Amino acid sequence: ADKARYAYQRGIIAANKKDNAGAAAFFEQARQLGNTDPNLPLQIVKLKMDAGDTAGGLAELTKMVDAQTAAGQKPTEDIYRYAIAKTNQKKMNAETMAWIRRYLAAYPTMKNWRDMVVFWGIQPQSVVTLDKQQKIDLYRLLRLGKSLADQYDYEIYAQWATDVGLPWESKTILTEGKAAGKVPADSANATGLLTAANRFISNEGSLSGLETKAKAAANGKLAAGTADAYLGSDQYAKAVELYRVALQKGGVDADTVNTRLGIALARSGDKEGAKAAFQAVKTPPRSDIAAWWIDFLDHPPVG
């Protein structure tokens, strides 16, 4: 009657001695004998991972998480973070993204959303390599989810917006950050960025003038650029209109425009329209960014 329990204990002893093969045999024996220790599945996962069998470890981990979920139990956050770290370590990007999505579906807190978005595409040595335009679309997601954490988030977002020619957005973000108490009033960096943004906006003139030119242009490039400016200044209906003009006229990157159209629709409250736009994005990494937004709409940050 005690065989299952003793097999598990012998597995623990073997694992502590770094005898992975012996531990694996005992843990498997314990499982076959019906051992129900809640730590047994994770012991098997870690053994396979440590032995370099990442695929086998992930299969065991998936089985464990699925079993817990089916039993009405909620796997701990550590389980998901372990899977994310191990898959990222092996550069298994698709698997990393899949585990991130499962994690945020189970634990969609503002902190977790920020942690995972930054980990996936913003921080140095992130899961994927993105340019500033693409990173800005992730910062837009964090902003909508009220997950911009601190002065750094607001100022680097504003800096990148300035760098890619979006002073309207830089001004909006910094003004919002100051009002929220996240950007100190005496921040020299923020003051410099705001001054530059205001100067550019003054020189550029009215967006309505650009809108008229965009609608008369031979292609959609000016319409897309003007839509970006409207998006950055929180004029979402105007942004949606001009993104659609840009797509109709052509001569633009459709994946980028559809991503931004989806963002403008999401910001205006049209969830289904936003999803349709995001689903029209076909090529990585933009299709992955669009998938982030779809997940965000389905599992928005809480708490």
PDB file of C-alpha atoms in Angstrom:
ATOM      1  CA  ALA A   1       0.000   0.000   0.000  1.00  0.00           C
ATOM      2  CA  ASP A   2       2.955   2.335   0.592  1.00  0.00           C
ATOM      3  CA  LYS A   3       4.823   1.570  -2.627  1.00  0.00           C
ATOM      4  CA  ALA A   4       3.645   4.726  -4.412  1.00  0.00           C
ATOM      5  CA  ARG A   5       4.708   6.926  -1.501  1.00  0.00           C
ATOM      6  CA  TYR A   6       8.116   5.258  -1.158  1.00  0.00           C
ATOM      7  CA  ALA A   7       8.780   5.411  -4.898  1.00  0.00           C
ATOM      8  CA  TYR A   8       8.142   9.162  -4.770  1.00  0.00           C
ATOM      9  CA  GLN A   9      10.484   9.598  -1.780  1.00  0.00           C
ATOM     10  CA  ARG A  10      13.209   7.602  -3.530  1.00  0.00           C
ATOM     11  CA  GLY A  11      12.738   9.882  -6.531  1.00  0.00           C
ATOM     12  CA  ILE A  12      13.305  12.906  -4.293  1.00  0.00           C
ATOM     13  CA  ILE A  13      16.493  11.315  -2.887  1.00  0.00           C
ATOM     14  CA  ALA A  14      17.794  10.540  -6.386  1.00  0.00           C
ATOM     15  CA  ALA A  15      16.984  14.053  -7.592  1.00  0.00           C
ATOM     16  CA  ASN A  16      18.859  15.568  -4.645  1.00  0.00           C
ATOM     17  CA  LYS A  17      21.870  13.446  -5.629  1.00  0.00           C
ATOM     18  CA  LYS A  18      21.591  14.782  -9.215  1.00  0.00           C
ATOM     19  CA  ASP A  19      20.757  11.262 -10.412  1.00  0.00           C
ATOM     20  CA  ASN A  20      18.245  12.459 -12.992  1.00  0.00           C
ATOM     21  CA  ALA A  21      17.774   9.079 -14.653  1.00  0.00           C
ATOM     22  CA  GLY A  22      17.131   7.359 -11.331  1.00  0.00           C
ATOM     23  CA  ALA A  23      14.801  10.102 -10.186  1.00  0.00           C
ATOM     24  CA  ALA A  24      12.846   9.961 -13.443  1.00  0.00           C
ATOM     25  CA  ALA A  25      12.402   6.205 -13.093  1.00  0.00           C
ATOM     26  CA  PHE A  26      11.177   6.450  -9.505  1.00  0.00           C
ATOM     27  CA  PHE A  27       8.822   9.363 -10.230  1.00  0.00           C
ATOM     28  CA  GLU A  28       7.350   7.509 -13.183  1.00  0.00           C
ATOM     29  CA  GLN A  29       6.942   4.412 -10.995  1.00  0.00           C
ATOM     30  CA  ALA A  30       5.218   6.530  -8.356  1.00  0.00           C
ATOM     31  CA  ARG A  31       2.841   7.922 -10.949  1.00  0.00           C
ATOM     32  CA  GLN A  32       2.047   4.450 -12.318  1.00  0.00           C
ATOM     33  CA  LEU A  33       1.335   3.257  -8.763  1.00  0.00           C
ATOM     34  CA  GLY A  34      -1.163   6.074  -8.300  1.00  0.00           C
ATOM     35  CA  ASN A  35       0.800   8.561  -6.203  1.00  0.00           C
ATOM     36  CA  THR A  36      -1.262  11.721  -5.818  1.00  0.00           C
ATOM     37  CA  ASP A  37       1.308  14.067  -4.318  1.00  0.00           C
ATOM     38  CA  PRO A  38       0.561  17.456  -5.918  1.00  0.00           C
ATOM     39  CA  ASN A  39       4.280  18.099  -6.446  1.00  0.00           C
ATOM     40  CA  LEU A  40       4.883  14.922  -8.442  1.00  0.00           C
ATOM     41  CA  PRO A  41       3.929  16.308 -11.886  1.00  0.00           C
ATOM     42  CA  LEU A  42       6.168  19.342 -11.393  1.00  0.00           C
ATOM     43  CA  GLN A  43       9.059  17.126 -10.273  1.00  0.00           C
ATOM     44  CA  ILE A  44       8.754  15.197 -13.541  1.00  0.00           C
ATOM     45  CA  VAL A  45       8.595  18.459 -15.524  1.00  0.00           C
ATOM     46  CA  LYS A  46      11.733  19.845 -13.903  1.00  0.00           C
ATOM     47  CA  LEU A  47      13.656  16.616 -14.416  1.00  0.00           C
ATOM     48  CA  LYS A  48      12.894  16.612 -18.116  1.00  0.00           C
ATOM     49  CA  MET A  49      13.756  20.297 -18.429  1.00  0.00           C
ATOM     50  CA  ASP A  50      17.045  19.886 -16.537  1.00  0.00           C
ATOM     51  CA  ALA A  51      17.950  16.927 -18.740  1.00  0.00           C
ATOM     52  CA  GLY A  52      17.508  19.103 -21.832  1.00  0.00           C
ATOM     53  CA  ASP A  53      14.212  17.542 -22.896  1.00  0.00           C
ATOM     54  CA  THR A  54      12.380  20.847 -23.176  1.00  0.00           C
ATOM     55  CA  ALA A  55       9.657  19.489 -25.463  1.00  0.00           C
ATOM     56  CA  GLY A  56       9.000  16.589 -23.086  1.00  0.00           C
ATOM     57  CA  GLY A  57       9.001  18.910 -20.094  1.00  0.00           C
ATOM     58  CA  LEU A  58       6.543  21.246 -21.785  1.00  0.00           C
ATOM     59  CA  ALA A  59       4.266  18.351 -22.674  1.00  0.00           C
ATOM     60  CA  GLU A  60       4.223  17.273 -19.027  1.00  0.00           C
ATOM     61  CA  LEU A  61       3.665  20.857 -17.899  1.00  0.00           C
ATOM     62  CA  THR A  62       0.778  21.306 -20.314  1.00  0.00           C
ATOM     63  CA  LYS A  63      -0.775  18.066 -19.081  1.00  0.00           C
ATOM     64  CA  MET A  64      -0.394  19.233 -15.474  1.00  0.00           C
ATOM     65  CA  VAL A  65      -1.911  22.677 -16.080  1.00  0.00           C
ATOM     66  CA  ASP A  66      -4.777  21.221 -18.126  1.00  0.00           C
ATOM     67  CA  ALA A  67      -5.517  18.666 -15.399  1.00  0.00           C
ATOM     68  CA  GLN A  68      -5.533  21.300 -12.665  1.00  0.00           C
ATOM     69  CA  THR A  69      -7.770  23.573 -14.723  1.00  0.00           C
ATOM     70  CA  ALA A  70     -10.182  20.729 -15.513  1.00  0.00           C
ATOM     71  CA  ALA A  71     -10.369  19.953 -11.797  1.00  0.00           C
ATOM     72  CA  GLY A  72     -11.388  23.529 -11.051  1.00  0.00           C
ATOM     73  CA  GLN A  73      -7.987  24.425  -9.604  1.00  0.00           C
ATOM     74  CA  LYS A  74      -5.996  27.461 -10.683  1.00  0.00           C
ATOM     75  CA  PRO A  75      -2.310  26.802 -11.426  1.00  0.00           C
ATOM     76  CA  THR A  76      -0.050  29.225  -9.576  1.00  0.00           C
ATOM     77  CA  GLU A  77       1.581  32.161 -11.318  1.00  0.00           C
ATOM     78  CA  ASP A  78       4.985  30.551 -10.743  1.00  0.00           C
ATOM     79  CA  ILE A  79       4.014  27.675 -13.031  1.00  0.00           C
ATOM     80  CA  TYR A  80       3.297  29.998 -15.944  1.00  0.00           C
ATOM     81  CA  ARG A  81       6.388  32.109 -15.346  1.00  0.00           C
ATOM     82  CA  TYR A  82       8.515  28.943 -15.202  1.00  0.00           C
ATOM     83  CA  ALA A  83       7.192  27.836 -18.596  1.00  0.00           C
ATOM     84  CA  ILE A  84       7.726  31.302 -20.081  1.00  0.00           C
ATOM     85  CA  ALA A  85      11.310  31.494 -18.791  1.00  0.00           C
ATOM     86  CA  LYS A  86      12.232  27.986 -19.992  1.00  0.00           C
ATOM     87  CA  THR A  87      10.792  28.400 -23.485  1.00  0.00           C
ATOM     88  CA  ASN A  88      12.390  31.813 -23.884  1.00  0.00           C
ATOM     89  CA  GLN A  89      15.721  30.376 -22.726  1.00  0.00           C
ATOM     90  CA  LYS A  90      15.514  27.891 -25.620  1.00  0.00           C
ATOM     91  CA  LYS A  91      14.395  30.612 -28.072  1.00  0.00           C
ATOM     92  CA  MET A  92      11.070  28.832 -28.599  1.00  0.00           C
ATOM     93  CA  ASN A  93       9.260  32.063 -29.464  1.00  0.00           C
ATOM     94  CA  ALA A  94       5.911  30.560 -30.465  1.00  0.00           C
ATOM     95  CA  GLU A  95       5.764  28.471 -27.290  1.00  0.00           C
ATOM     96  CA  THR A  96       6.825  31.465 -25.185  1.00  0.00           C
ATOM     97  CA  MET A  97       4.005  33.540 -26.645  1.00  0.00           C
ATOM     98  CA  ALA A  98       1.517  30.704 -26.103  1.00  0.00           C
ATOM     99  CA  TRP A  99       2.415  30.462 -22.405  1.00  0.00           C
ATOM    100  CA  ILE A 100       2.309  34.246 -22.009  1.00  0.00           C
ATOM    101  CA  ARG A 101      -1.219  34.227 -23.443  1.00  0.00           C
ATOM    102  CA  ARG A 102      -2.305  31.468 -21.048  1.00  0.00           C
ATOM    103  CA  TYR A 103      -0.743  33.362 -18.154  1.00  0.00           C
ATOM    104  CA  LEU A 104      -2.504  36.630 -18.910  1.00  0.00           C
ATOM    105  CA  ALA A 105      -5.810  34.854 -19.463  1.00  0.00           C
ATOM    106  CA  ALA A 106      -5.476  33.375 -15.951  1.00  0.00           C
ATOM    107  CA  TYR A 107      -3.878  36.380 -14.201  1.00  0.00           C
ATOM    108  CA  PRO A 108      -4.683  39.568 -16.176  1.00  0.00           C
ATOM    109  CA  THR A 109      -3.407  42.102 -13.640  1.00  0.00           C
ATOM    110  CA  MET A 110      -2.021  45.469 -14.760  1.00  0.00           C
ATOM    111  CA  LYS A 111       1.410  44.500 -13.428  1.00  0.00           C
ATOM    112  CA  ASN A 112       1.419  41.188 -15.291  1.00  0.00           C
ATOM    113  CA  TRP A 113       0.328  42.845 -18.509  1.00  0.00           C
ATOM    114  CA  ARG A 114       3.126  45.378 -18.254  1.00  0.00           C
ATOM    115  CA  ASP A 115       5.695  42.744 -17.266  1.00  0.00           C
ATOM    116  CA  MET A 116       4.816  40.464 -20.163  1.00  0.00           C
ATOM    117  CA  VAL A 117       4.531  43.169 -22.843  1.00  0.00           C
ATOM    118  CA  VAL A 118       7.883  44.658 -21.823  1.00  0.00           C
ATOM    119  CA  PHE A 119       9.463  41.205 -21.613  1.00  0.00           C
ATOM    120  CA  TRP A 120       8.117  40.193 -25.032  1.00  0.00           C
ATOM    121  CA  GLY A 121       8.882  43.225 -27.140  1.00  0.00           C
ATOM    122  CA  ILE A 122      10.217  46.320 -25.378  1.00  0.00           C
ATOM    123  CA  GLN A 123      13.134  45.527 -23.055  1.00  0.00           C
ATOM    124  CA  PRO A 124      16.686  44.844 -24.293  1.00  0.00           C
ATOM    125  CA  GLN A 125      17.060  41.158 -25.259  1.00  0.00           C
ATOM    126  CA  SER A 126      13.298  40.853 -25.547  1.00  0.00           C
ATOM    127  CA  VAL A 127      11.643  37.760 -27.034  1.00  0.00           C
ATOM    128  CA  VAL A 128      11.310  39.498 -30.408  1.00  0.00           C
ATOM    129  CA  THR A 129      13.180  42.463 -31.881  1.00  0.00           C
ATOM    130  CA  LEU A 130      10.921  45.393 -32.736  1.00  0.00           C
ATOM    131  CA  ASP A 131      11.521  48.855 -34.152  1.00  0.00           C
ATOM    132  CA  LYS A 132      10.316  52.022 -32.433  1.00  0.00           C
ATOM    133  CA  GLN A 133       7.100  52.213 -34.443  1.00  0.00           C
ATOM    134  CA  GLN A 134       6.173  48.694 -33.355  1.00  0.00           C
ATOM    135  CA  LYS A 135       7.151  49.314 -29.739  1.00  0.00           C
ATOM    136  CA  ILE A 136       4.962  52.419 -29.699  1.00  0.00           C
ATOM    137  CA  ASP A 137       1.984  50.228 -30.611  1.00  0.00           C
ATOM    138  CA  LEU A 138       2.742  48.124 -27.522  1.00  0.00           C
ATOM    139  CA  TYR A 139       3.033  51.243 -25.366  1.00  0.00           C
ATOM    140  CA  ARG A 140      -0.360  52.304 -26.713  1.00  0.00           C
ATOM    141  CA  LEU A 141      -1.740  49.028 -25.393  1.00  0.00           C
ATOM    142  CA  LEU A 142      -0.200  49.611 -21.968  1.00  0.00           C
ATOM    143  CA  ARG A 143      -1.576  53.133 -21.902  1.00  0.00           C
ATOM    144  CA  LEU A 144      -5.115  51.955 -22.655  1.00  0.00           C
ATOM    145  CA  GLY A 145      -4.785  49.313 -19.929  1.00  0.00           C
ATOM    146  CA  LYS A 146      -3.537  51.926 -17.439  1.00  0.00           C
ATOM    147  CA  SER A 147      -0.353  49.854 -17.141  1.00  0.00           C
ATOM    148  CA  LEU A 148       2.255  52.548 -17.748  1.00  0.00           C
ATOM    149  CA  ALA A 149       4.186  52.157 -14.527  1.00  0.00           C
ATOM    150  CA  ASP A 150       6.398  55.143 -13.897  1.00  0.00           C
ATOM    151  CA  GLN A 151       8.278  58.171 -15.173  1.00  0.00           C
ATOM    152  CA  TYR A 152      10.493  56.012 -17.376  1.00  0.00           C
ATOM    153  CA  ASP A 153       7.524  54.478 -19.196  1.00  0.00           C
ATOM    154  CA  TYR A 154       5.997  57.853 -19.973  1.00  0.00           C
ATOM    155  CA  GLU A 155       9.234  59.536 -20.989  1.00  0.00           C
ATOM    156  CA  ILE A 156      10.615  56.745 -23.181  1.00  0.00           C
ATOM    157  CA  TYR A 157       7.206  56.432 -24.870  1.00  0.00           C
ATOM    158  CA  ALA A 158       7.209  60.194 -25.500  1.00  0.00           C
ATOM    159  CA  GLN A 159      10.823  60.090 -26.712  1.00  0.00           C
ATOM    160  CA  TRP A 160      10.104  57.359 -29.238  1.00  0.00           C
ATOM    161  CA  ALA A 161       6.970  59.169 -30.412  1.00  0.00           C
ATOM    162  CA  THR A 162       9.118  62.251 -31.003  1.00  0.00           C
ATOM    163  CA  ASP A 163      11.762  60.189 -32.794  1.00  0.00           C
ATOM    164  CA  VAL A 164       9.262  58.795 -35.333  1.00  0.00           C
ATOM    165  CA  GLY A 165       7.605  62.180 -35.972  1.00  0.00           C
ATOM    166  CA  LEU A 166       4.590  62.028 -33.658  1.00  0.00           C
ATOM    167  CA  PRO A 167       4.885  65.157 -31.482  1.00  0.00           C
ATOM    168  CA  TRP A 168       1.110  65.196 -30.921  1.00  0.00           C
ATOM    169  CA  GLU A 169       1.367  61.862 -29.162  1.00  0.00           C
ATOM    170  CA  SER A 170       4.483  62.881 -27.245  1.00  0.00           C
ATOM    171  CA  LYS A 171       2.632  65.933 -25.906  1.00  0.00           C
ATOM    172  CA  THR A 172      -0.463  63.890 -25.023  1.00  0.00           C
ATOM    173  CA  ILE A 173       1.547  61.267 -23.135  1.00  0.00           C
ATOM    174  CA  LEU A 174       3.658  63.710 -21.154  1.00  0.00           C
ATOM    175  CA  THR A 175       0.636  65.857 -20.242  1.00  0.00           C
ATOM    176  CA  GLU A 176      -1.172  62.724 -19.087  1.00  0.00           C
ATOM    177  CA  GLY A 177       1.859  61.528 -17.118  1.00  0.00           C
ATOM    178  CA  LYS A 178       2.197  64.859 -15.325  1.00  0.00           C
ATOM    179  CA  ALA A 179      -1.514  64.917 -14.484  1.00  0.00           C
ATOM    180  CA  ALA A 180      -1.250  61.379 -13.068  1.00  0.00           C
ATOM    181  CA  GLY A 181       1.733  62.340 -10.917  1.00  0.00           C
ATOM    182  CA  LYS A 182       3.974  59.847 -12.737  1.00  0.00           C
ATOM    183  CA  VAL A 183       6.122  62.504 -14.438  1.00  0.00           C
ATOM    184  CA  PRO A 184       7.562  65.060 -11.995  1.00  0.00           C
ATOM    185  CA  ALA A 185       6.860  68.691 -12.817  1.00  0.00           C
ATOM    186  CA  ASP A 186      10.584  69.448 -12.653  1.00  0.00           C
ATOM    187  CA  SER A 187      11.678  66.670 -15.030  1.00  0.00           C
ATOM    188  CA  ALA A 188      14.160  68.293 -17.418  1.00  0.00           C
ATOM    189  CA  ASN A 189      13.725  65.492 -19.949  1.00  0.00           C
ATOM    190  CA  ALA A 190       9.950  65.824 -20.030  1.00  0.00           C
ATOM    191  CA  THR A 191      10.162  69.624 -20.248  1.00  0.00           C
ATOM    192  CA  GLY A 192      12.550  69.397 -23.195  1.00  0.00           C
ATOM    193  CA  LEU A 193      10.347  66.896 -25.011  1.00  0.00           C
ATOM    194  CA  LEU A 194       7.238  69.007 -24.431  1.00  0.00           C
ATOM    195  CA  THR A 195       8.961  72.131 -25.705  1.00  0.00           C
ATOM    196  CA  ALA A 196      10.091  70.331 -28.862  1.00  0.00           C
ATOM    197  CA  ALA A 197       6.640  68.836 -29.405  1.00  0.00           C
ATOM    198  CA  ASN A 198       4.877  72.180 -29.025  1.00  0.00           C
ATOM    199  CA  ARG A 199       7.322  73.847 -31.411  1.00  0.00           C
ATOM    200  CA  PHE A 200       6.808  71.136 -34.051  1.00  0.00           C
ATOM    201  CA  ILE A 201       3.020  71.220 -33.699  1.00  0.00           C
ATOM    202  CA  SER A 202       3.026  75.014 -34.063  1.00  0.00           C
ATOM    203  CA  ASN A 203       5.163  74.822 -37.192  1.00  0.00           C
ATOM    204  CA  GLU A 204       3.076  72.029 -38.703  1.00  0.00           C
ATOM    205  CA  GLY A 205      -0.172  73.923 -38.437  1.00  0.00           C
ATOM    206  CA  SER A 206      -3.718  72.587 -38.389  1.00  0.00           C
ATOM    207  CA  LEU A 207      -4.316  68.877 -38.890  1.00  0.00           C
ATOM    208  CA  SER A 208      -7.489  69.722 -40.808  1.00  0.00           C
ATOM    209  CA  GLY A 209      -5.333  71.209 -43.587  1.00  0.00           C
ATOM    210  CA  LEU A 210      -3.316  67.996 -43.801  1.00  0.00           C
ATOM    211  CA  GLU A 211      -6.548  66.010 -43.813  1.00  0.00           C
ATOM    212  CA  THR A 212      -7.816  67.870 -46.905  1.00  0.00           C
ATOM    213  CA  LYS A 213      -4.526  67.262 -48.727  1.00  0.00           C
ATOM    214  CA  ALA A 214      -4.533  63.614 -47.701  1.00  0.00           C
ATOM    215  CA  LYS A 215      -7.975  62.988 -49.148  1.00  0.00           C
ATOM    216  CA  ALA A 216      -6.907  64.546 -52.452  1.00  0.00           C
ATOM    217  CA  ALA A 217      -3.540  62.759 -52.650  1.00  0.00           C
ATOM    218  CA  ALA A 218      -2.758  60.076 -55.224  1.00  0.00           C
ATOM    219  CA  ASN A 219      -1.874  57.484 -52.583  1.00  0.00           C
ATOM    220  CA  GLY A 220      -2.589  56.835 -48.925  1.00  0.00           C
ATOM    221  CA  LYS A 221       0.721  57.851 -47.353  1.00  0.00           C
ATOM    222  CA  LEU A 222      -0.352  61.321 -46.208  1.00  0.00           C
ATOM    223  CA  ALA A 223      -3.683  59.933 -45.009  1.00  0.00           C
ATOM    224  CA  ALA A 224      -1.879  57.331 -42.882  1.00  0.00           C
ATOM    225  CA  GLY A 225       0.514  59.933 -41.449  1.00  0.00           C
ATOM    226  CA  THR A 226      -2.320  62.334 -40.643  1.00  0.00           C
ATOM    227  CA  ALA A 227      -4.291  59.496 -39.078  1.00  0.00           C
ATOM    228  CA  ASP A 228      -1.270  58.757 -36.860  1.00  0.00           C
ATOM    229  CA  ALA A 229      -1.330  62.399 -35.740  1.00  0.00           C
ATOM    230  CA  TYR A 230      -5.055  62.213 -34.959  1.00  0.00           C
ATOM    231  CA  LEU A 231      -4.524  58.944 -33.090  1.00  0.00           C
ATOM    232  CA  GLY A 232      -1.735  60.538 -31.060  1.00  0.00           C
ATOM    233  CA  SER A 233      -3.931  63.474 -30.121  1.00  0.00           C
ATOM    234  CA  ASP A 234      -6.831  61.190 -29.060  1.00  0.00           C
ATOM    235  CA  GLN A 235      -9.085  62.138 -31.985  1.00  0.00           C
ATOM    236  CA  TYR A 236     -10.068  58.568 -32.740  1.00  0.00           C
ATOM    237  CA  ALA A 237     -12.992  59.086 -35.121  1.00  0.00           C
ATOM    238  CA  LYS A 238     -10.797  61.217 -37.392  1.00  0.00           C
ATOM    239  CA  ALA A 239      -8.007  58.639 -37.157  1.00  0.00           C
ATOM    240  CA  VAL A 240     -10.353  55.800 -38.150  1.00  0.00           C
ATOM    241  CA  GLU A 241     -11.659  57.773 -41.132  1.00  0.00           C
ATOM    242  CA  LEU A 242      -8.183  58.537 -42.465  1.00  0.00           C
ATOM    243  CA  TYR A 243      -6.757  55.063 -41.875  1.00  0.00           C
ATOM    244  CA  ARG A 244      -9.593  53.763 -44.050  1.00  0.00           C
ATOM    245  CA  VAL A 245      -8.794  56.394 -46.674  1.00  0.00           C
ATOM    246  CA  ALA A 246      -5.160  55.248 -46.592  1.00  0.00           C
ATOM    247  CA  LEU A 247      -6.139  51.612 -47.115  1.00  0.00           C
ATOM    248  CA  GLN A 248      -8.471  52.552 -49.963  1.00  0.00           C
ATOM    249  CA  LYS A 249      -5.872  54.676 -51.780  1.00  0.00           C
ATOM    250  CA  GLY A 250      -3.037  52.172 -51.236  1.00  0.00           C
ATOM    251  CA  GLY A 251       0.693  52.788 -51.384  1.00  0.00           C
ATOM    252  CA  VAL A 252       1.008  52.091 -47.646  1.00  0.00           C
ATOM    253  CA  ASP A 253       1.976  49.114 -45.504  1.00  0.00           C
ATOM    254  CA  ALA A 254      -1.437  47.537 -44.951  1.00  0.00           C
ATOM    255  CA  ASP A 255      -0.347  45.620 -41.848  1.00  0.00           C
ATOM    256  CA  THR A 256       0.830  48.809 -40.119  1.00  0.00           C
ATOM    257  CA  VAL A 257      -2.299  50.741 -41.103  1.00  0.00           C
ATOM    258  CA  ASN A 258      -4.620  47.928 -40.017  1.00  0.00           C
ATOM    259  CA  THR A 259      -2.800  47.711 -36.678  1.00  0.00           C
ATOM    260  CA  ARG A 260      -3.318  51.433 -36.111  1.00  0.00           C
ATOM    261  CA  LEU A 261      -6.903  51.273 -37.373  1.00  0.00           C
ATOM    262  CA  GLY A 262      -7.548  48.539 -34.818  1.00  0.00           C
ATOM    263  CA  ILE A 263      -5.999  50.656 -32.064  1.00  0.00           C
ATOM    264  CA  ALA A 264      -8.124  53.688 -33.003  1.00  0.00           C
ATOM    265  CA  LEU A 265     -11.279  51.553 -33.046  1.00  0.00           C
ATOM    266  CA  ALA A 266     -10.364  49.971 -29.693  1.00  0.00           C
ATOM    267  CA  ARG A 267      -9.793  53.415 -28.207  1.00  0.00           C
ATOM    268  CA  SER A 268     -13.156  54.584 -29.523  1.00  0.00           C
ATOM    269  CA  GLY A 269     -14.940  51.616 -27.932  1.00  0.00           C
ATOM    270  CA  ASP A 270     -15.628  49.564 -31.077  1.00  0.00           C
ATOM    271  CA  LYS A 271     -14.327  46.209 -29.818  1.00  0.00           C
ATOM    272  CA  GLU A 272     -15.607  44.065 -32.691  1.00  0.00           C
ATOM    273  CA  GLY A 273     -14.442  46.523 -35.344  1.00  0.00           C
ATOM    274  CA  ALA A 274     -11.030  46.625 -33.685  1.00  0.00           C
ATOM    275  CA  LYS A 275     -10.777  42.825 -33.706  1.00  0.00           C
ATOM    276  CA  ALA A 276     -11.655  42.720 -37.404  1.00  0.00           C
ATOM    277  CA  ALA A 277      -8.885  45.211 -38.179  1.00  0.00           C
ATOM    278  CA  PHE A 278      -6.355  43.311 -36.077  1.00  0.00           C
ATOM    279  CA  GLN A 279      -7.307  40.027 -37.752  1.00  0.00           C
ATOM    280  CA  ALA A 280      -6.465  41.599 -41.122  1.00  0.00           C
ATOM    281  CA  VAL A 281      -2.811  41.935 -40.038  1.00  0.00           C
ATOM    282  CA  LYS A 282      -0.986  38.986 -41.574  1.00  0.00           C
ATOM    283  CA  THR A 283       2.800  39.283 -41.272  1.00  0.00           C
ATOM    284  CA  PRO A 284       4.990  38.952 -38.135  1.00  0.00           C
ATOM    285  CA  PRO A 285       5.884  40.771 -36.015  1.00  0.00           C
ATOM    286  CA  ARG A 286       2.866  42.991 -36.695  1.00  0.00           C
ATOM    287  CA  SER A 287       0.517  40.008 -36.636  1.00  0.00           C
ATOM    288  CA  ASP A 288       1.902  39.175 -33.180  1.00  0.00           C
ATOM    289  CA  ILE A 289       1.323  42.753 -32.011  1.00  0.00           C
ATOM    290  CA  ALA A 290      -2.241  42.496 -33.337  1.00  0.00           C
ATOM    291  CA  ALA A 291      -2.655  39.242 -31.383  1.00  0.00           C
ATOM    292  CA  TRP A 292      -1.565  41.084 -28.225  1.00  0.00           C
ATOM    293  CA  TRP A 293      -4.318  43.620 -28.830  1.00  0.00           C
ATOM    294  CA  ILE A 294      -6.948  40.935 -29.425  1.00  0.00           C
ATOM    295  CA  ASP A 295      -5.937  39.221 -26.177  1.00  0.00           C
ATOM    296  CA  PHE A 296      -6.072  42.598 -24.433  1.00  0.00           C
ATOM    297  CA  LEU A 297      -9.630  43.157 -25.628  1.00  0.00           C
ATOM    298  CA  ASP A 298     -10.619  39.680 -24.407  1.00  0.00           C
ATOM    299  CA  HIS A 299      -8.704  39.810 -21.095  1.00  0.00           C
ATOM    300  CA  PRO A 300      -8.200  43.484 -20.167  1.00  0.00           C
ATOM    301  CA  PRO A 301      -5.958  44.292 -17.198  1.00  0.00           C
ATOM    302  CA  VAL A 302      -7.638  44.365 -13.798  1.00  0.00           C
ATOM    303  CA  GLY A 303      -6.597  45.587 -10.396  1.00  0.00           C
TER     304      GLY A 303
END
